[in-house]
Amino acid sequence: MTSEVALLGIRHHGPGSARAVAAALAQWQPDAVLIEGPSEADAVVHLAAGKDLVPPVALLAHAVDDPSRAAFWPYAEFSPEWVAIRHAVDHDLPVRFIDLPAAYGFAPAAGEQAAEEQADEQAEKPEETAADLPADPLALLAEAAGHDDPERWWEDVVEHRAPGADALAPFAAVAEAMAALRAEGLGESRRDDLREAHMRQQIRAARRAGHRRIAVVCGAFHVPALAAMPTVAHDRALLAGLPKKVRTDITWIPWTHRRLSQAAGYGAGVQSPGWYHHLFSTEGDPVPRWLTRAAELLRAEDHPVSSAHVIEAVRLAETLAVLRGRPLAGLTETLDAVRAVLCEGSDVALELVRDRLVVGDALGEVPDAAPAVPLQRDLARLQRSLRLKPEAAPRDLDLDLRKDTDAARSRLLHRLRLLGVEWGVPARSSVHSTGTFRESWRLCWQPEFAVRIAEAAQWGTTVEEAAVGKAVGTARAAVELAELTGLVETCLLAGLSGALPVVMRVLADCAALDTDVAHLAGALPALVRALRYGDVRGTDHGALAGAAAGLAERVCVGLPPACVGLDAESAAAMRARIDEVHGAIALLGPDPAADAAGTEGLADRWAAALRSLARREPAGGPATGAPGLLRGRAVRLLLDDGRLDSEEAGRRLRLVLSVANAPADAAGWVEGFLTGGGALLLHDPRLLALLDEWLSGVGGEVFTDVLPLLRRTFAGLEAGVRTTIGGRVAAGPLDAAPAPPEAVGALDPDRADAAVPVLALLLGVRPRIPRQATGRDT
C-alpha cells in the first residue's frame, strides 16, 4: 500500500497557519506527524504530553564540549509546529523532527564551509544579487498581488481567515505559489539543499516504518522540494559532504514573547507576538477584547479611559479596515484607533500598549523532568527555597542583609553575576539608605541565561561551587591589580569563603610586583569597600585589612613623584584615583596602633602626601612639576579635612593666579580646587574676588585657551551656586563684606508659640508653657 503524504507549508509563528494546521490535521487524521526541527529533539518531544511544558518555550541545543556553541528553536502557543506537537501527543501519534541535526551546525568548520559555498554560488551566478531579488518570498507574492506591505498582505490572506470546508486547500495554494517562486531560483542555497535532502530521507524512513498517512509540517518555502522526491542516491550524495557531528545535548527552556519578536534579534521572529497570541486564543472578533485589555492597561497606569472610549475605538478600527479594503481590522488599524481614542494622540501611552500588549512579557515554563546540567537544577532549587521566581518583566528587589533570607538572596545574585548570569543588576536603593545592610536589585530573566549556565557548569555542579571555581580561575588569569581587588570584593559579597584565600594570595603576589602607583591607587578603593561588609556578613577581614593598609602606604609614598609630568588626560585619570583613595583612607578610620605609639597614622601620612603634591610647582616647565589640576585638588582635600585653613588656601590661590604662572596651569588648579562643590566661594568672598580679578586680567588670546577649562569647572557646580556667584559678580565689589539681610518684620509671639510643642517633641525636650497661659515664662 502506498503511503500518502500531506505537506503542510506554514509560516513560523503565524496564528492563521496554526489554526489551519489544526484543522488540516483534524481532517487528514495522520498516523504520523513529521515537523521541521532538529532531529535531536525526538528525545525530548515526549515532555510536551504533560501540562508542565507551557509555551512560549524553546528547544536549546548546544555542543557538550563548548556550550557557547548553541542554537534555539522557539515555539509559542500560536506556532504551527507547537499545534502539530500537541495534536500528536494528544492523539498518541508518533512525532518526529526531520531537519538536519544541530550537531552538524556546531562543527568547527561548518560555518567556514557554508561561507565558502555561498561565495562559490554567487561567483557562478553573478547576475543574481540581493538588489535583484528580495530575500523574503512573501514580499514577491505580496508585490504580485498589488500590495506594498508583505505583513499586511499575509495577515489579510492567511492570519485573518478562518479554515474553510476543505482544510487542505490553503496549503495547496501556498505550495503552488512557492513552487512558482522556486522555479525562478529564489532564495535557494547550499544549506537549504542539505536540509531538504535530510527531510526527504526522514519522510522515506517514515514510509519504511509502515506509516500510511504522514503529515509533514514545515516552512512553506520547503514544500516544493519535498513534493518532488529525487532518487535516494541523489540525496545521499548531497549529505555525504556534511562535516563530522559534534556531541550535542538538547533540552527545553523557557522562552518569552519579547525574545520571539524581531526586535530582539531572532531571525524567524514576528513583530507582534502578543497580538498574535491574542488572535490565536480568542474566539470570535478579537478587536473588542483586545481594545478592552488596552483600556485596562492604560487605566492601571492612571490614564483616563472609559468604556465609551473602547466603544469608539472599536468603531474607528472597523471603519479604517473598510476604508483600507481589509477583511478585518488588523494590528495597524487597531493601533491607530488606540492612539486616536484611548491615548488621545499620545505616543508615550501608545508605546506602553505596544510594549505590554503587542509584544508582551509572557514567560514559558518547563517541567523538572527536562534534561538539565546539575548546575541548572541547583539554581532551580535555590530559586524555589529563596522564593525568587524568574520573571521576564523587570522588577525591583530591596534586600535587608540583616535577614537570613535576604542575605542568601544577595549571595545568590552576586554568585550568578560572577558566573556571567546577569539575572540581577545592582540598582539605586528606593530606601535611600547609606548603610551597608541594604541592597537594591533590578531583576529580569532572559532565555539566553540557559546557555550561560551550561557554560558555567564547567566550574562546578552547584552555584556556590561553580562561583568558587570561576573566582579562582579568574584570579589566576588576572593581570591587573584592580581586577583582583574587585574580585576580592565580589567574593565577599557572594560569600565565597572557599575562594578568598586563593584570591588574596594572588593579590599579595601581584601587589608586591606592581610598582605603578596608578594601579595601586585604582586597586585600593575596592579593597577598602570590602572591609565594610564584615558587620552584616560575618566575614574575617584580618588579611584584607593588612593588604589594604599595605597598598595605602605604598600609595602615600609614591603618589607625589608619580604625578610629575602628566599630560591632561593622565592628570584627569589620576585626579579621579586621588579622590577614590582619599575616600578609601577615610573609610579605613584611625590606626589604633599608631595612636598608642604616638606616631603618625595612615591619615596623617596621606595628608603629608597631599601637601607634598600641592608643593610640586612646575618651576622649570610642565614636565618638572605636577599639573595644576592635581595640585589644586590636593589643596581642596586638605581644606575639606581641616588640615589647611582658609587663610592658607587663599594664599595658595593668590600665588597660583599671579602673573608668574601660566594661565592654563592656573585654570587647571582652579578646576581641581572647585571640583566637588563651589559653595566655599560663597562662604569666603576673598577667594571669589581673587578668581574674578585673575580672570579679568587674562589676555584675549590666552582667555580663548583657558575658556574650555573654566566652562567645564563651573558647569560642574550646583545650579544654585552658579546663580549666586553670577549675582555677586554682577553686584560687586567682591572683596566687600556681604550686606546684612533686611528686616522682614517683628516676630509674631502667637504664631511662634503654636510651633513650640511640635519642636519640643522633635527635639525631645520639655516644652515651655506659653506666657498667655501663666502670665510668665516657665
mmCIF file of C-alpha atoms in Angstrom, residues 118-388:
data_model
loop_
_atom_site.group_PDB
_atom_site.id
_atom_site.type_symbol
_atom_site.label_atom_id
_atom_site.label_comp_id
_atom_site.label_asym_id
_atom_site.label_seq_id
_atom_site.Cartn_x
_atom_site.Cartn_y
_atom_site.Cartn_z
ATOM 1 C CA GLN A 118 27.781 30.771 -0.612
ATOM 2 C CA ALA A 119 30.691 32.630 -2.224
ATOM 3 C CA ASP A 120 31.015 29.902 -4.863
ATOM 4 C CA GLU A 121 27.308 30.097 -5.648
ATOM 5 C CA GLN A 122 27.452 33.863 -6.108
ATOM 6 C CA ALA A 123 30.522 33.503 -8.334
ATOM 7 C CA GLU A 124 28.600 31.042 -10.544
ATOM 8 C CA LYS A 125 25.504 33.315 -10.667
ATOM 9 C CA PRO A 126 26.805 36.889 -10.574
ATOM 10 C CA GLU A 127 23.578 38.218 -12.077
ATOM 11 C CA GLU A 128 21.543 37.095 -9.048
ATOM 12 C CA THR A 129 22.220 39.727 -6.436
ATOM 13 C CA ALA A 130 20.349 40.905 -3.369
ATOM 14 C CA ALA A 131 19.300 44.012 -5.287
ATOM 15 C CA ASP A 132 17.503 41.922 -7.957
ATOM 16 C CA LEU A 133 15.543 39.524 -5.761
ATOM 17 C CA PRO A 134 14.123 40.191 -2.277
ATOM 18 C CA ALA A 135 15.185 37.796 0.454
ATOM 19 C CA ASP A 136 11.588 37.261 1.674
ATOM 20 C CA PRO A 137 9.383 35.121 -0.643
ATOM 21 C CA LEU A 138 6.318 36.779 0.879
ATOM 22 C CA ALA A 139 7.489 40.129 -0.454
ATOM 23 C CA LEU A 140 7.322 38.834 -4.039
ATOM 24 C CA LEU A 141 3.903 37.280 -3.506
ATOM 25 C CA ALA A 142 2.586 40.474 -1.937
ATOM 26 C CA GLU A 143 4.010 42.520 -4.820
ATOM 27 C CA ALA A 144 2.351 40.222 -7.365
ATOM 28 C CA ALA A 145 -0.964 40.726 -5.533
ATOM 29 C CA GLY A 146 -0.543 44.510 -5.701
ATOM 30 C CA HIS A 147 0.413 45.076 -2.044
ATOM 31 C CA ASP A 148 3.465 47.011 -0.866
ATOM 32 C CA ASP A 149 3.355 45.622 2.690
ATOM 33 C CA PRO A 150 4.051 41.852 2.895
ATOM 34 C CA GLU A 151 2.983 41.678 6.550
ATOM 35 C CA ARG A 152 -0.399 43.249 5.889
ATOM 36 C CA TRP A 153 -0.947 41.087 2.814
ATOM 37 C CA TRP A 154 -0.131 37.890 4.704
ATOM 38 C CA GLU A 155 -2.428 38.878 7.577
ATOM 39 C CA ASP A 156 -5.300 39.504 5.166
ATOM 40 C CA VAL A 157 -4.976 36.277 3.166
ATOM 41 C CA VAL A 158 -3.905 33.903 5.995
ATOM 42 C CA GLU A 159 -3.919 35.166 9.568
ATOM 43 C CA HIS A 160 -7.400 36.737 9.439
ATOM 44 C CA ARG A 161 -9.021 33.875 7.509
ATOM 45 C CA ALA A 162 -10.832 31.011 9.194
ATOM 46 C CA PRO A 163 -10.319 27.480 7.772
ATOM 47 C CA GLY A 164 -12.879 26.590 5.113
ATOM 48 C CA ALA A 165 -14.674 23.360 4.259
ATOM 49 C CA ASP A 166 -11.506 21.829 2.790
ATOM 50 C CA ALA A 167 -8.776 22.428 5.352
ATOM 51 C CA LEU A 168 -6.076 21.248 2.924
ATOM 52 C CA ALA A 169 -6.948 23.694 0.142
ATOM 53 C CA PRO A 170 -4.986 26.682 1.575
ATOM 54 C CA PHE A 171 -1.847 24.557 1.807
ATOM 55 C CA ALA A 172 -2.193 23.505 -1.828
ATOM 56 C CA ALA A 173 -2.463 27.178 -2.854
ATOM 57 C CA VAL A 174 0.593 28.146 -0.825
ATOM 58 C CA ALA A 175 2.554 25.214 -2.280
ATOM 59 C CA GLU A 176 1.671 26.313 -5.803
ATOM 60 C CA ALA A 177 2.829 29.879 -5.116
ATOM 61 C CA MET A 178 6.106 28.713 -3.586
ATOM 62 C CA ALA A 179 6.750 26.346 -6.493
ATOM 63 C CA ALA A 180 6.457 29.290 -8.894
ATOM 64 C CA LEU A 181 8.938 31.311 -6.846
ATOM 65 C CA ARG A 182 11.428 28.475 -6.540
ATOM 66 C CA ALA A 183 11.225 27.848 -10.255
ATOM 67 C CA GLU A 184 12.890 31.253 -10.567
ATOM 68 C CA GLY A 185 15.686 30.182 -8.213
ATOM 69 C CA LEU A 186 14.598 32.494 -5.408
ATOM 70 C CA GLY A 187 16.469 32.125 -2.127
ATOM 71 C CA GLU A 188 17.948 28.686 -2.774
ATOM 72 C CA SER A 189 21.202 27.908 -1.016
ATOM 73 C CA ARG A 190 23.520 25.006 -0.415
ATOM 74 C CA ARG A 191 22.359 24.719 3.188
ATOM 75 C CA ASP A 192 18.703 24.569 2.150
ATOM 76 C CA ASP A 193 19.574 21.793 -0.315
ATOM 77 C CA LEU A 194 21.187 19.808 2.507
ATOM 78 C CA ARG A 195 18.284 20.390 4.880
ATOM 79 C CA GLU A 196 15.704 19.361 2.299
ATOM 80 C CA ALA A 197 17.678 16.254 1.375
ATOM 81 C CA HIS A 198 17.676 15.244 5.047
ATOM 82 C CA MET A 199 13.928 15.925 5.343
ATOM 83 C CA ARG A 200 13.243 13.726 2.325
ATOM 84 C CA GLN A 201 15.298 10.946 3.876
ATOM 85 C CA GLN A 202 13.192 11.185 7.053
ATOM 86 C CA ILE A 203 9.972 11.030 5.036
ATOM 87 C CA ARG A 204 11.268 7.867 3.359
ATOM 88 C CA ALA A 205 12.116 6.440 6.801
ATOM 89 C CA ALA A 206 8.541 7.090 7.985
ATOM 90 C CA ARG A 207 7.226 5.247 4.967
ATOM 91 C CA ARG A 208 9.524 2.313 5.628
ATOM 92 C CA ALA A 209 8.244 2.241 9.221
ATOM 93 C CA GLY A 210 4.784 1.417 7.849
ATOM 94 C CA HIS A 211 3.027 4.771 8.250
ATOM 95 C CA ARG A 212 0.373 5.321 5.568
ATOM 96 C CA ARG A 213 -0.911 8.821 6.281
ATOM 97 C CA ILE A 214 2.006 11.123 7.039
ATOM 98 C CA ALA A 215 1.600 14.827 7.829
ATOM 99 C CA VAL A 216 4.690 16.997 7.306
ATOM 100 C CA VAL A 217 4.673 20.450 8.924
ATOM 101 C CA CYS A 218 7.444 22.623 7.513
ATOM 102 C CA GLY A 219 8.192 26.096 6.245
ATOM 103 C CA ALA A 220 6.212 26.840 3.090
ATOM 104 C CA PHE A 221 9.451 27.537 1.209
ATOM 105 C CA HIS A 222 10.493 23.878 1.531
ATOM 106 C CA VAL A 223 7.258 22.313 0.270
ATOM 107 C CA PRO A 224 8.153 22.199 -3.460
ATOM 108 C CA ALA A 225 11.470 20.483 -2.680
ATOM 109 C CA LEU A 226 9.738 17.853 -0.534
ATOM 110 C CA ALA A 227 6.947 17.246 -3.051
ATOM 111 C CA ALA A 228 9.336 16.366 -5.910
ATOM 112 C CA MET A 229 11.246 13.411 -4.461
ATOM 113 C CA PRO A 230 14.534 12.722 -6.287
ATOM 114 C CA THR A 231 16.334 9.418 -6.032
ATOM 115 C CA VAL A 232 17.759 8.161 -2.759
ATOM 116 C CA ALA A 233 21.232 8.178 -4.294
ATOM 117 C CA HIS A 234 20.861 11.879 -5.115
ATOM 118 C CA ASP A 235 20.091 12.802 -1.522
ATOM 119 C CA ARG A 236 22.795 10.533 -0.116
ATOM 120 C CA ALA A 237 25.338 12.213 -2.379
ATOM 121 C CA LEU A 238 24.279 15.631 -1.112
ATOM 122 C CA LEU A 239 24.528 14.587 2.541
ATOM 123 C CA ALA A 240 27.904 12.922 2.084
ATOM 124 C CA GLY A 241 29.617 16.314 2.290
ATOM 125 C CA LEU A 242 28.351 17.113 5.796
ATOM 126 C CA PRO A 243 31.011 17.761 8.470
ATOM 127 C CA LYS A 244 31.563 15.396 11.352
ATOM 128 C CA LYS A 245 28.907 15.522 14.062
ATOM 129 C CA VAL A 246 29.673 17.237 17.356
ATOM 130 C CA ARG A 247 28.432 15.655 20.580
ATOM 131 C CA THR A 248 25.294 17.629 21.406
ATOM 132 C CA ASP A 249 22.779 17.961 24.246
ATOM 133 C CA ILE A 250 19.233 19.239 23.797
ATOM 134 C CA THR A 251 16.503 20.322 26.196
ATOM 135 C CA TRP A 252 13.511 22.597 26.616
ATOM 136 C CA ILE A 253 13.976 26.025 28.163
ATOM 137 C CA PRO A 254 11.513 28.833 28.977
ATOM 138 C CA TRP A 255 11.209 31.485 26.300
ATOM 139 C CA THR A 256 9.500 34.874 26.179
ATOM 140 C CA HIS A 257 7.317 36.750 23.731
ATOM 141 C CA ARG A 258 9.810 39.593 23.818
ATOM 142 C CA ARG A 259 12.597 37.270 22.620
ATOM 143 C CA LEU A 260 10.253 35.962 19.948
ATOM 144 C CA SER A 261 9.893 39.427 18.446
ATOM 145 C CA GLN A 262 12.064 40.515 15.567
ATOM 146 C CA ALA A 263 13.238 43.497 17.595
ATOM 147 C CA ALA A 264 15.058 41.087 19.931
ATOM 148 C CA GLY A 265 17.249 39.790 17.110
ATOM 149 C CA TYR A 266 15.541 36.441 16.486
ATOM 150 C CA GLY A 267 15.700 35.944 12.737
ATOM 151 C CA ALA A 268 12.436 33.987 12.284
ATOM 152 C CA GLY A 269 10.558 36.097 14.807
ATOM 153 C CA VAL A 270 7.425 38.167 14.443
ATOM 154 C CA GLN A 271 6.886 41.829 15.188
ATOM 155 C CA SER A 272 3.835 41.355 17.406
ATOM 156 C CA PRO A 273 3.850 38.087 19.370
ATOM 157 C CA GLY A 274 1.432 39.411 21.998
ATOM 158 C CA TRP A 275 -1.070 40.387 19.310
ATOM 159 C CA TYR A 276 -0.648 37.052 17.534
ATOM 160 C CA HIS A 277 -1.244 35.198 20.793
ATOM 161 C CA HIS A 278 -4.476 37.148 21.230
ATOM 162 C CA LEU A 279 -5.603 36.346 17.665
ATOM 163 C CA PHE A 280 -4.979 32.634 18.195
ATOM 164 C CA SER A 281 -6.513 32.298 21.652
ATOM 165 C CA THR A 282 -9.619 34.477 21.155
ATOM 166 C CA GLU A 283 -12.839 33.079 19.741
ATOM 167 C CA GLY A 284 -14.900 35.445 17.601
ATOM 168 C CA ASP A 285 -13.976 39.063 16.859
ATOM 169 C CA PRO A 286 -10.600 39.701 18.566
ATOM 170 C CA VAL A 287 -10.593 43.511 18.265
ATOM 171 C CA PRO A 288 -13.134 44.465 21.004
ATOM 172 C CA ARG A 289 -11.489 42.182 23.542
ATOM 173 C CA TRP A 290 -8.010 43.416 22.708
ATOM 174 C CA LEU A 291 -9.077 47.047 22.996
ATOM 175 C CA THR A 292 -10.671 46.205 26.349
ATOM 176 C CA ARG A 293 -7.314 44.852 27.533
ATOM 177 C CA ALA A 294 -5.614 48.010 26.266
ATOM 178 C CA ALA A 295 -8.088 50.129 28.237
ATOM 179 C CA GLU A 296 -7.427 48.097 31.394
ATOM 180 C CA LEU A 297 -3.682 48.573 30.950
ATOM 181 C CA LEU A 298 -3.992 52.318 30.446
ATOM 182 C CA ARG A 299 -6.330 52.716 33.428
ATOM 183 C CA ALA A 300 -3.837 50.845 35.593
ATOM 184 C CA GLU A 301 -1.260 53.446 34.537
ATOM 185 C CA ASP A 302 -3.602 56.312 35.545
ATOM 186 C CA HIS A 303 -4.799 57.200 32.059
ATOM 187 C CA PRO A 304 -8.460 58.298 31.982
ATOM 188 C CA VAL A 305 -10.032 55.632 29.715
ATOM 189 C CA SER A 306 -13.703 54.709 29.928
ATOM 190 C CA SER A 307 -15.946 52.112 28.295
ATOM 191 C CA ALA A 308 -17.123 54.830 25.896
ATOM 192 C CA HIS A 309 -13.528 55.179 24.688
ATOM 193 C CA VAL A 310 -13.420 51.433 23.957
ATOM 194 C CA ILE A 311 -16.683 51.523 22.008
ATOM 195 C CA GLU A 312 -15.471 54.429 19.867
ATOM 196 C CA ALA A 313 -12.088 52.773 19.344
ATOM 197 C CA VAL A 314 -13.769 49.590 18.066
ATOM 198 C CA ARG A 315 -15.875 51.627 15.641
ATOM 199 C CA LEU A 316 -12.844 53.527 14.392
ATOM 200 C CA ALA A 317 -10.767 50.351 13.869
ATOM 201 C CA GLU A 318 -13.583 48.681 11.903
ATOM 202 C CA THR A 319 -14.160 51.811 9.810
ATOM 203 C CA LEU A 320 -10.467 52.083 8.984
ATOM 204 C CA ALA A 321 -10.445 48.420 7.879
ATOM 205 C CA VAL A 322 -13.349 49.087 5.481
ATOM 206 C CA LEU A 323 -11.718 52.226 4.085
ATOM 207 C CA ARG A 324 -8.475 50.339 3.516
ATOM 208 C CA GLY A 325 -10.164 47.360 1.910
ATOM 209 C CA ARG A 326 -9.179 44.826 4.583
ATOM 210 C CA PRO A 327 -11.370 41.861 5.587
ATOM 211 C CA LEU A 328 -10.876 42.591 9.279
ATOM 212 C CA ALA A 329 -9.262 45.271 11.373
ATOM 213 C CA GLY A 330 -5.614 44.323 11.728
ATOM 214 C CA LEU A 331 -2.959 45.486 14.133
ATOM 215 C CA THR A 332 -2.331 48.675 12.129
ATOM 216 C CA GLU A 333 -5.986 49.769 12.326
ATOM 217 C CA THR A 334 -6.261 48.740 15.952
ATOM 218 C CA LEU A 335 -3.184 50.732 16.988
ATOM 219 C CA ASP A 336 -4.392 53.737 15.003
ATOM 220 C CA ALA A 337 -7.637 53.574 16.987
ATOM 221 C CA VAL A 338 -5.721 53.195 20.257
ATOM 222 C CA ARG A 339 -3.611 56.259 19.520
ATOM 223 C CA ALA A 340 -6.512 58.442 18.419
ATOM 224 C CA VAL A 341 -9.121 57.444 21.023
ATOM 225 C CA LEU A 342 -7.637 55.669 24.039
ATOM 226 C CA CYS A 343 -4.329 57.594 24.101
ATOM 227 C CA GLU A 344 -5.762 60.888 22.816
ATOM 228 C CA GLY A 345 -2.866 61.236 20.389
ATOM 229 C CA SER A 346 -0.125 60.472 22.935
ATOM 230 C CA ASP A 347 2.731 58.401 21.518
ATOM 231 C CA VAL A 348 4.016 57.800 25.065
ATOM 232 C CA ALA A 349 0.832 55.982 26.075
ATOM 233 C CA LEU A 350 0.777 54.156 22.749
ATOM 234 C CA GLU A 351 4.319 52.894 23.325
ATOM 235 C CA LEU A 352 3.138 51.402 26.621
ATOM 236 C CA VAL A 353 0.443 49.454 24.744
ATOM 237 C CA ARG A 354 2.970 48.317 22.151
ATOM 238 C CA ASP A 355 5.385 47.116 24.806
ATOM 239 C CA ARG A 356 2.907 45.343 27.090
ATOM 240 C CA LEU A 357 0.298 44.012 24.664
ATOM 241 C CA VAL A 358 1.690 43.987 21.128
ATOM 242 C CA VAL A 359 4.944 42.355 22.250
ATOM 243 C CA GLY A 360 4.362 41.303 25.863
ATOM 244 C CA ASP A 361 6.414 39.609 28.558
ATOM 245 C CA ALA A 362 4.883 36.127 28.673
ATOM 246 C CA LEU A 363 7.384 33.608 30.082
ATOM 247 C CA GLY A 364 7.021 29.885 29.500
ATOM 248 C CA GLU A 365 7.565 27.008 31.906
ATOM 249 C CA VAL A 366 9.367 23.683 31.578
ATOM 250 C CA PRO A 367 8.959 20.566 33.733
ATOM 251 C CA ASP A 368 11.549 19.423 36.221
ATOM 252 C CA ALA A 369 11.968 16.278 34.138
ATOM 253 C CA ALA A 370 13.514 18.251 31.280
ATOM 254 C CA PRO A 371 17.216 17.464 30.796
ATOM 255 C CA ALA A 372 19.446 19.957 32.568
ATOM 256 C CA VAL A 373 23.001 20.215 33.832
ATOM 257 C CA PRO A 374 23.371 19.793 37.625
ATOM 258 C CA LEU A 375 24.155 23.487 37.974
ATOM 259 C CA GLN A 376 20.788 24.382 36.451
ATOM 260 C CA ARG A 377 18.992 22.045 38.848
ATOM 261 C CA ASP A 378 20.786 23.563 41.846
ATOM 262 C CA LEU A 379 19.810 27.041 40.679
ATOM 263 C CA ALA A 380 16.167 25.954 40.329
ATOM 264 C CA ARG A 381 16.287 24.561 43.885
ATOM 265 C CA LEU A 382 17.679 27.832 45.226
ATOM 266 C CA GLN A 383 15.077 29.849 43.342
ATOM 267 C CA ARG A 384 12.321 27.832 44.983
ATOM 268 C CA SER A 385 13.791 27.898 48.503
ATOM 269 C CA LEU A 386 14.514 31.640 48.364
ATOM 270 C CA ARG A 387 11.184 32.426 46.662
ATOM 271 C CA LEU A 388 12.858 34.153 43.729
#
